[in-house]
Structures are given as C-alpha cells and as structure tokens.
Tab-separated table of C-alpha atoms in Angstrom:
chain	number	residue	atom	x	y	z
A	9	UNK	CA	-0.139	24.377	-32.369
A	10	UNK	CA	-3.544	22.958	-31.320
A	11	UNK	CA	-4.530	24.889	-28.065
A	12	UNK	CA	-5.977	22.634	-25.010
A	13	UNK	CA	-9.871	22.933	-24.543
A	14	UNK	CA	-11.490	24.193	-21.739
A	15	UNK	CA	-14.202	22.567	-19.679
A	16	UNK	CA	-16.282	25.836	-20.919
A	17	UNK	CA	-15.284	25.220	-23.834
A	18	UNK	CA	-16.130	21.930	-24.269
A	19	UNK	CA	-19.128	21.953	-22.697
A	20	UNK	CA	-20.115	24.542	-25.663
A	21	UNK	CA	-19.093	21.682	-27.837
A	22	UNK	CA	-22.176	19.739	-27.062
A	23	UNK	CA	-24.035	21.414	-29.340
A	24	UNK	CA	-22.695	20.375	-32.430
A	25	UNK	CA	-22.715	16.771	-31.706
A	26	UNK	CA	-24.996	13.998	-33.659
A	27	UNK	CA	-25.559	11.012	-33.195
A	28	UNK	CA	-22.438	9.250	-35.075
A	29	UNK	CA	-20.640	6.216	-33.192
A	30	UNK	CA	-17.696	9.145	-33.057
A	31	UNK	CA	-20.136	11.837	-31.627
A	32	UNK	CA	-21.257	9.109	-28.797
A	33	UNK	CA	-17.590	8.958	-27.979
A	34	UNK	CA	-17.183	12.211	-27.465
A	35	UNK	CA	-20.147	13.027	-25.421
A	36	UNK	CA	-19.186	10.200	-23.137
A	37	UNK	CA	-16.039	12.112	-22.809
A	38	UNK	CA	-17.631	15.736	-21.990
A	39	UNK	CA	-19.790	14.033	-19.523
A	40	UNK	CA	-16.239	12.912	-17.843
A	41	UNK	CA	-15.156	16.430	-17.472
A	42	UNK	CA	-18.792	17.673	-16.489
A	43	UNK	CA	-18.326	15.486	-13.699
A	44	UNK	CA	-14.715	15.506	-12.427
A	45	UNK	CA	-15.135	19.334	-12.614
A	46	UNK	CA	-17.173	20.481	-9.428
A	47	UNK	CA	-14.421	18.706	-7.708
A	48	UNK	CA	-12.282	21.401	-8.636
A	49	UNK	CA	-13.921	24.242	-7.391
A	50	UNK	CA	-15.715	22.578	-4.455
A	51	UNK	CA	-12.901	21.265	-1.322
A	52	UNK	CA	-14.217	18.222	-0.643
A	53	UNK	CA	-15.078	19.692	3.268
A	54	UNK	CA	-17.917	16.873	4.652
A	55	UNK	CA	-15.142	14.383	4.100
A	56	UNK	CA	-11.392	13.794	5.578
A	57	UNK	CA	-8.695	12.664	3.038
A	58	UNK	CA	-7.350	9.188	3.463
A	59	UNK	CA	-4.014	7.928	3.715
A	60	UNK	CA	-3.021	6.067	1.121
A	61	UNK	CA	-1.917	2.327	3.055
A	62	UNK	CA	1.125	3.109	5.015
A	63	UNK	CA	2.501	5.377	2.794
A	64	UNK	CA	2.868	9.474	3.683
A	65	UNK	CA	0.201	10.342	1.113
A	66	UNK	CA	-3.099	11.495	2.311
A	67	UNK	CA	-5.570	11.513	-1.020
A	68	UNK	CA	-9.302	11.934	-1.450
A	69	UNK	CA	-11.921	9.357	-1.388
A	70	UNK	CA	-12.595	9.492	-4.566
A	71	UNK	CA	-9.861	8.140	-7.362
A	72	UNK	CA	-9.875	8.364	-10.664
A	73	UNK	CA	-8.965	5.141	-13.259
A	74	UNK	CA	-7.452	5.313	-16.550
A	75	UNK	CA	-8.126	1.725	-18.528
A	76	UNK	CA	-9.816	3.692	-21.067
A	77	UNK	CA	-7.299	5.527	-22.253
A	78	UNK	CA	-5.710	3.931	-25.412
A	79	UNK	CA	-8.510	1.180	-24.935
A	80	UNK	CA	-9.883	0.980	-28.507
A	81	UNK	CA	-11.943	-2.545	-28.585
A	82	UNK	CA	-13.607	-1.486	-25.203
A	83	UNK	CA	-13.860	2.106	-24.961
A	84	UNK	CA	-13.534	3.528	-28.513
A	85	UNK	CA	-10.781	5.107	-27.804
A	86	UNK	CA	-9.359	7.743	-30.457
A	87	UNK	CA	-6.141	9.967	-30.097
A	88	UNK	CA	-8.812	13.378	-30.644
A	89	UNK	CA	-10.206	12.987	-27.680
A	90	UNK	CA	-6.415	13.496	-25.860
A	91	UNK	CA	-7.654	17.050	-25.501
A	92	UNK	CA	-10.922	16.267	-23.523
A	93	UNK	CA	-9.020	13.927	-21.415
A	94	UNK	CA	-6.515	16.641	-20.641
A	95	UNK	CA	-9.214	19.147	-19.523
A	96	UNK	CA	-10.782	16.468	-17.567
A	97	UNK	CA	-7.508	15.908	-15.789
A	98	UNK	CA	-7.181	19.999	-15.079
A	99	UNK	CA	-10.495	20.438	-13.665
A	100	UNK	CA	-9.258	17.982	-11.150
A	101	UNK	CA	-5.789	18.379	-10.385
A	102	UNK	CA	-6.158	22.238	-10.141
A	103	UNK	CA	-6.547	24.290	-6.817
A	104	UNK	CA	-9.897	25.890	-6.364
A	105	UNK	CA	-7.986	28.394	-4.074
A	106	UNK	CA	-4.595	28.924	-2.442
A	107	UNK	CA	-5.773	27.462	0.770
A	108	UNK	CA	-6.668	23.823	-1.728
A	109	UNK	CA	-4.042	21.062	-0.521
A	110	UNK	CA	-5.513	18.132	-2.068
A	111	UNK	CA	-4.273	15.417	-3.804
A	112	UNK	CA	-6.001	12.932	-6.173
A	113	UNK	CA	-5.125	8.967	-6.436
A	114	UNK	CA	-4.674	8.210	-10.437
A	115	UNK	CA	-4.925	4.149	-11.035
A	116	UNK	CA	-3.304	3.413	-14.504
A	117	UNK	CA	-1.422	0.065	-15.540
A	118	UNK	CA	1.196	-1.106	-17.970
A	119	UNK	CA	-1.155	-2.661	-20.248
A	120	UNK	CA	-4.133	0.147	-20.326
A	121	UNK	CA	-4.095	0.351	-24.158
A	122	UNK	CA	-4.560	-1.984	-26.905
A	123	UNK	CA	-2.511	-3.113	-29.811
A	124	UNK	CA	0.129	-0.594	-30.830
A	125	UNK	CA	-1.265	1.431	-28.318
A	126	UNK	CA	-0.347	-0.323	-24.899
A	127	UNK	CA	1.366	1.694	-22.390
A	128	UNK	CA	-1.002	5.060	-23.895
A	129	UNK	CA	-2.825	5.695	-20.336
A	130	UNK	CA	0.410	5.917	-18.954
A	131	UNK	CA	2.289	7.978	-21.162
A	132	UNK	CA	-0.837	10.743	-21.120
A	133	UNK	CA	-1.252	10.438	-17.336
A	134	UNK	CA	2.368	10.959	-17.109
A	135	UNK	CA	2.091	14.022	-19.876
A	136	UNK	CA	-0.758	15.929	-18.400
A	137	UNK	CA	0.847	15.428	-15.077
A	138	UNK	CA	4.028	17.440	-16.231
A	139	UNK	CA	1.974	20.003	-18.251
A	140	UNK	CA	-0.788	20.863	-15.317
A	141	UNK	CA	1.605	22.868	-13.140
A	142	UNK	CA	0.600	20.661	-10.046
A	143	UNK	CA	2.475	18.003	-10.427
A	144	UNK	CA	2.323	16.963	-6.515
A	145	UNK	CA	-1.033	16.836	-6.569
A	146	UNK	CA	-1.564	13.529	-8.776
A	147	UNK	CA	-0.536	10.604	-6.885
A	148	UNK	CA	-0.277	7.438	-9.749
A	149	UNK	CA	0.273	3.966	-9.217
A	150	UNK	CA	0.686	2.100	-11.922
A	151	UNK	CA	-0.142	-1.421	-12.127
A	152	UNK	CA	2.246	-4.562	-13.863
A	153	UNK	CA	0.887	-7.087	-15.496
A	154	UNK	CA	1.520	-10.036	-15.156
A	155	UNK	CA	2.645	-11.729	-18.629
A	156	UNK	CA	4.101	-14.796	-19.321
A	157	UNK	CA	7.071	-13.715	-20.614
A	158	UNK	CA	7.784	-12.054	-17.124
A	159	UNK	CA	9.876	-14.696	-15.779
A	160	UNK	CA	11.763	-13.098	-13.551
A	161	UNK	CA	12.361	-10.375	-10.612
A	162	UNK	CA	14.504	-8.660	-13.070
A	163	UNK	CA	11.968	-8.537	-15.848
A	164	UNK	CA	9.507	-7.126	-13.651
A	165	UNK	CA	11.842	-4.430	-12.617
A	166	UNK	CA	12.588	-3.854	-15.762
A	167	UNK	CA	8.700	-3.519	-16.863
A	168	UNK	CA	8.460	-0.558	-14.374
A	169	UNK	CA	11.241	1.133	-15.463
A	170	UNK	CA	9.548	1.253	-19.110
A	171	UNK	CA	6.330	2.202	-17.359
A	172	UNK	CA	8.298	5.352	-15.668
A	173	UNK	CA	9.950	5.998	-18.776
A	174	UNK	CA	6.663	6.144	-20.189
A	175	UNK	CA	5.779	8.950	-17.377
A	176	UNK	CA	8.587	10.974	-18.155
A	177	UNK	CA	9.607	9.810	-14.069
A	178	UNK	CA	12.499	8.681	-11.918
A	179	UNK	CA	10.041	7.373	-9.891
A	180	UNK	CA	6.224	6.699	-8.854
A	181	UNK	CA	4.530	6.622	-5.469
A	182	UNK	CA	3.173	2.904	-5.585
A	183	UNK	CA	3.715	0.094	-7.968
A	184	UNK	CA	1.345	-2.930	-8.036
A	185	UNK	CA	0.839	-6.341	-9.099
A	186	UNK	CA	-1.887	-6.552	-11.445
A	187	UNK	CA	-3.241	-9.769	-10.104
A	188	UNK	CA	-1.837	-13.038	-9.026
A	189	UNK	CA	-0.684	-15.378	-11.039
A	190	UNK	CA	-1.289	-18.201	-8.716
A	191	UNK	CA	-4.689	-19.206	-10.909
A	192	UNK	CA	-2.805	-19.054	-14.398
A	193	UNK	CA	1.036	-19.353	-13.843
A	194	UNK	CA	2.044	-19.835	-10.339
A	195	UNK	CA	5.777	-20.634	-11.037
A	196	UNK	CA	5.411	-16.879	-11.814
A	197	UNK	CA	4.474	-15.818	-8.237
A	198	UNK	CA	7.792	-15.376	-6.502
A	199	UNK	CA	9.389	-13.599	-10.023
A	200	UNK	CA	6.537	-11.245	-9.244
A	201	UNK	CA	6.607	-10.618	-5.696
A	202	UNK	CA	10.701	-10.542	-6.036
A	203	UNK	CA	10.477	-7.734	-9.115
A	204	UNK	CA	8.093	-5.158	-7.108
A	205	UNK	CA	10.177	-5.763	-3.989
A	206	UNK	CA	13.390	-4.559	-6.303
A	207	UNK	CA	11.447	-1.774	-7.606
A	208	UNK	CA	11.362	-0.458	-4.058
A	209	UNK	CA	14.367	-1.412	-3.429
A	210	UNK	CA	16.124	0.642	-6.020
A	211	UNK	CA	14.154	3.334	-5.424
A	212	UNK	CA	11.758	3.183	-8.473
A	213	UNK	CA	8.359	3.925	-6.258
A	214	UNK	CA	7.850	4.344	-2.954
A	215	UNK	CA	5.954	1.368	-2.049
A	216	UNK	CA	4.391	-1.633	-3.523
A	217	UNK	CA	0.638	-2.700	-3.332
A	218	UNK	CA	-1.486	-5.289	-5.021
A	219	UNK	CA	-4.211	-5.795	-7.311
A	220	UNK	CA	-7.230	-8.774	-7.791
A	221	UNK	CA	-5.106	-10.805	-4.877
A	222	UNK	CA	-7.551	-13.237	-2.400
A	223	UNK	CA	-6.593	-12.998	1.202
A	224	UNK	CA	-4.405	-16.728	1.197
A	225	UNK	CA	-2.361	-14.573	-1.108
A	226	UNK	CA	-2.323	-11.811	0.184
A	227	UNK	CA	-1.575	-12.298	3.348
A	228	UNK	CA	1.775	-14.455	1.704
A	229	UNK	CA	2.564	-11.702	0.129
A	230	UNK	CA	2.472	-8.901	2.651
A	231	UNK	CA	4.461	-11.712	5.053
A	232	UNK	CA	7.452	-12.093	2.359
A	233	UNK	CA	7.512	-8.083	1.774
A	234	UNK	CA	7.103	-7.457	5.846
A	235	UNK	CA	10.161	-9.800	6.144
A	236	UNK	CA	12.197	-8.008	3.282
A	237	UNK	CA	11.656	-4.740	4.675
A	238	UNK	CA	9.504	-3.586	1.792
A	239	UNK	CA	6.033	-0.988	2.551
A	240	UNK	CA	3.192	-3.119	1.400
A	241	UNK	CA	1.019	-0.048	0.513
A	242	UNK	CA	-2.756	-1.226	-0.671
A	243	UNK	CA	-5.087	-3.881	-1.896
A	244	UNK	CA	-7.403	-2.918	-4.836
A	245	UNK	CA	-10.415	-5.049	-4.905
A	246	UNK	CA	-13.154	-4.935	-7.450
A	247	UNK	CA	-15.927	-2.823	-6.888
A	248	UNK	CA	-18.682	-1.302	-9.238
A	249	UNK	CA	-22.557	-1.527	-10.267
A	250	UNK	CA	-21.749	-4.693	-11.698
A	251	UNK	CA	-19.338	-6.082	-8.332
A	252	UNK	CA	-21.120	-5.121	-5.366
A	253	UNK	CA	-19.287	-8.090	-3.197
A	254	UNK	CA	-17.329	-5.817	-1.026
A	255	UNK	CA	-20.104	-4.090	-0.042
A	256	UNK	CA	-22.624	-7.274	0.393
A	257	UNK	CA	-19.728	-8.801	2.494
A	258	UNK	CA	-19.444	-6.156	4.579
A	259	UNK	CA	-16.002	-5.368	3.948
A	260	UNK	CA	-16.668	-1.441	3.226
C-alpha cells in the first residue's frame, strides 16, 4: 500500500525535480500545498468567516476550486499526483489546534475532468473528504452542467445523484447550475431551474445556488425558487487576474 505524502515530505521532493513537462507538473502541484498549508496552522484571526448565502454555514474567505483535477488538456493532469492533491487537501482541512472551528468552501462540478475522466474532481474531493477525519469541515458544492441531453427536471436530478454517488454522499450542502442556458439552449432553462429545485426538494443538498448567471436571470431565477419555497444559496461570478470586472464595477 502506497502511504500518503506529507507536506514535509513533499516539499523534500523538490529536490529531485528537472525540468521534464512531468517535473513542471509536479512542482506546480508542491507549490499548491506550499501555499494552502500556512492556512492550516495559522486561524485566519484578522478576518471573520462568512456565511455561505442563506445557508447555516459560516466558511472562510478564501475557497478553494477543483477544475484541475482530472483536467488533462488544460492542466496536465496525471493520476500520480492524487497523492500531492491529498496532502494539499490535509494541510487545509486539518485543525491547527482544538480551539480551530473552521470550515473551508470546496467548488467542484460534474464535468471537472476530461474524457474518461469526467466526474474525477469529484470523486477525489469526495475521497479525501472521507479519509481526512474532518469531514465537517469541507463544505462542497458541486456544480451541474448544463448539457444538451439534460432535458428535463428529472435528468438534472438524476445528474446530482451520480455526482453524490461519486462523493460517496447522501447529500451535499449546495448544488448549482453551471451557467444558464438562456445564450445556447433556452428551452433548457426551466428543466434546469425545475431539476435543482427537486434536488432540494428530496433532500439531495441543502440549497441551490448558481453559476455564470447575469442579473435578468438571476433575478428570474431566485423569483421562481423564492416562490417554490426553495433556499437560493449563492451566485458565483468570475473573478481572477485575467476577469477583474467585479472589482472594476464595484461590485466587491
């Protein structure tokens, strides 16, 4: 049995790295851990968690996504670096003391993963989840894309069952839309909006949220789950060095 690496351990690891396409891979993952582990042993104490939309979880400002994992054609992704990943995950998710009551958002979806690897981000978020003792502390939602063949409420409900079975979970604290299909295939819009309500409604995650939606949509949305008695939870928008527009606007 191959035993899980350390951050120490990894970090030792550096050494014997060169400069193959595999090598660059991996030292992209080490510098993961090196930075998701200070947040381990440091409470974040300048900052107050945030509640996550109207549901009872209270996470930290800072979340961590998962589209690289299983992502070959984008990230490089290879199955030996599972183990990095893993310790990356730990340094997070563990207490740095008894007195540590923190919990972490994790942002996966149903398609992070490419080819005959689709589905992988969740299936290791939902692995290293079970595995790292703190369970409670990881708060996932997973996000359903929106596919053509997804017709239906049903077939949406049915997606997030597979993504829970995926998880190894009865059920999830948020599921989301991945975007909108108004732009691509809006006779698709009220399947989608139906099949998350369902999920909440039998009891497959505790709220519902969105993803990529504009605010005509969104605020259709949020009226149709207000009105069905469904928690509409949070709104991801894009945001990195390369989409700065909710800062510019003014929105954060």
């Amino acid at each position: 049995r191959q035993e899980r690496s350390s951050p120490t351990d990894t970090v030792r690891d550096i050494h014997h790295l060169h400069e193959s396409p595999t090598d660059i891979h991996h030292l992209y993952m080490l510098l993961v851990i090196l930075a998701c582990a200070p947040m381990a042993l440091l409470p974040n104490l300048a900052q107050p968690p945030v509640r996550l939309g109207c549901t009872p979880f209270n996470v930290e400002r800072l979340g961590f996504g998962t589209w690289a994992w299983g992502n070959k054609l984008l990230w490089g992704y290879e199955p030996d670096a599972d183990l990095m990943l893993q310790a990356a995950f730990d340094s997070v998710i563990q207490p740095s003391s008894p007195l540590d009551r923190r919990r972490f958002f994790f942002d996966t979806g149903d398609s992070y993963g490419t080819g005959a690897l689709e589905g992988q981000a969740e299936r290791l978020l939902g692995r290293f989840r079970r595995e790292s003792g703190w369970a409670t502390r990881a708060v996932i939602g997973t996000k359903l894309a929106v596919y053509p063949t997804r017709l239906t409420g049903a077939s949406f409900e049915e997606a997030c069952r597979s993504s829970l079975a995926r998880m190894g979970r009865k059920r999830m604290e948020v599921v989301q839309a991945h975007w909108s299909a108004t732009n691509f295939q809006p006779w698709q819009e009220p399947a989608l909006w139906d099949g998350l309500a369902r999920c909440y409604e039998a009891e497959l995650a505790e709220s519902v949220g969105t993803s990529n939606f504009g605010p005509e949509q969104l605020m259709k949305v949020n009226t149709y789950w207000r009105d069905r008695g469904v928690p509409h939870a949070i709104n991801q928008v894009q945001f990195s060095l390369l989409s700065t527009l909710p800062l510019d606007s003014g929105f954060f």
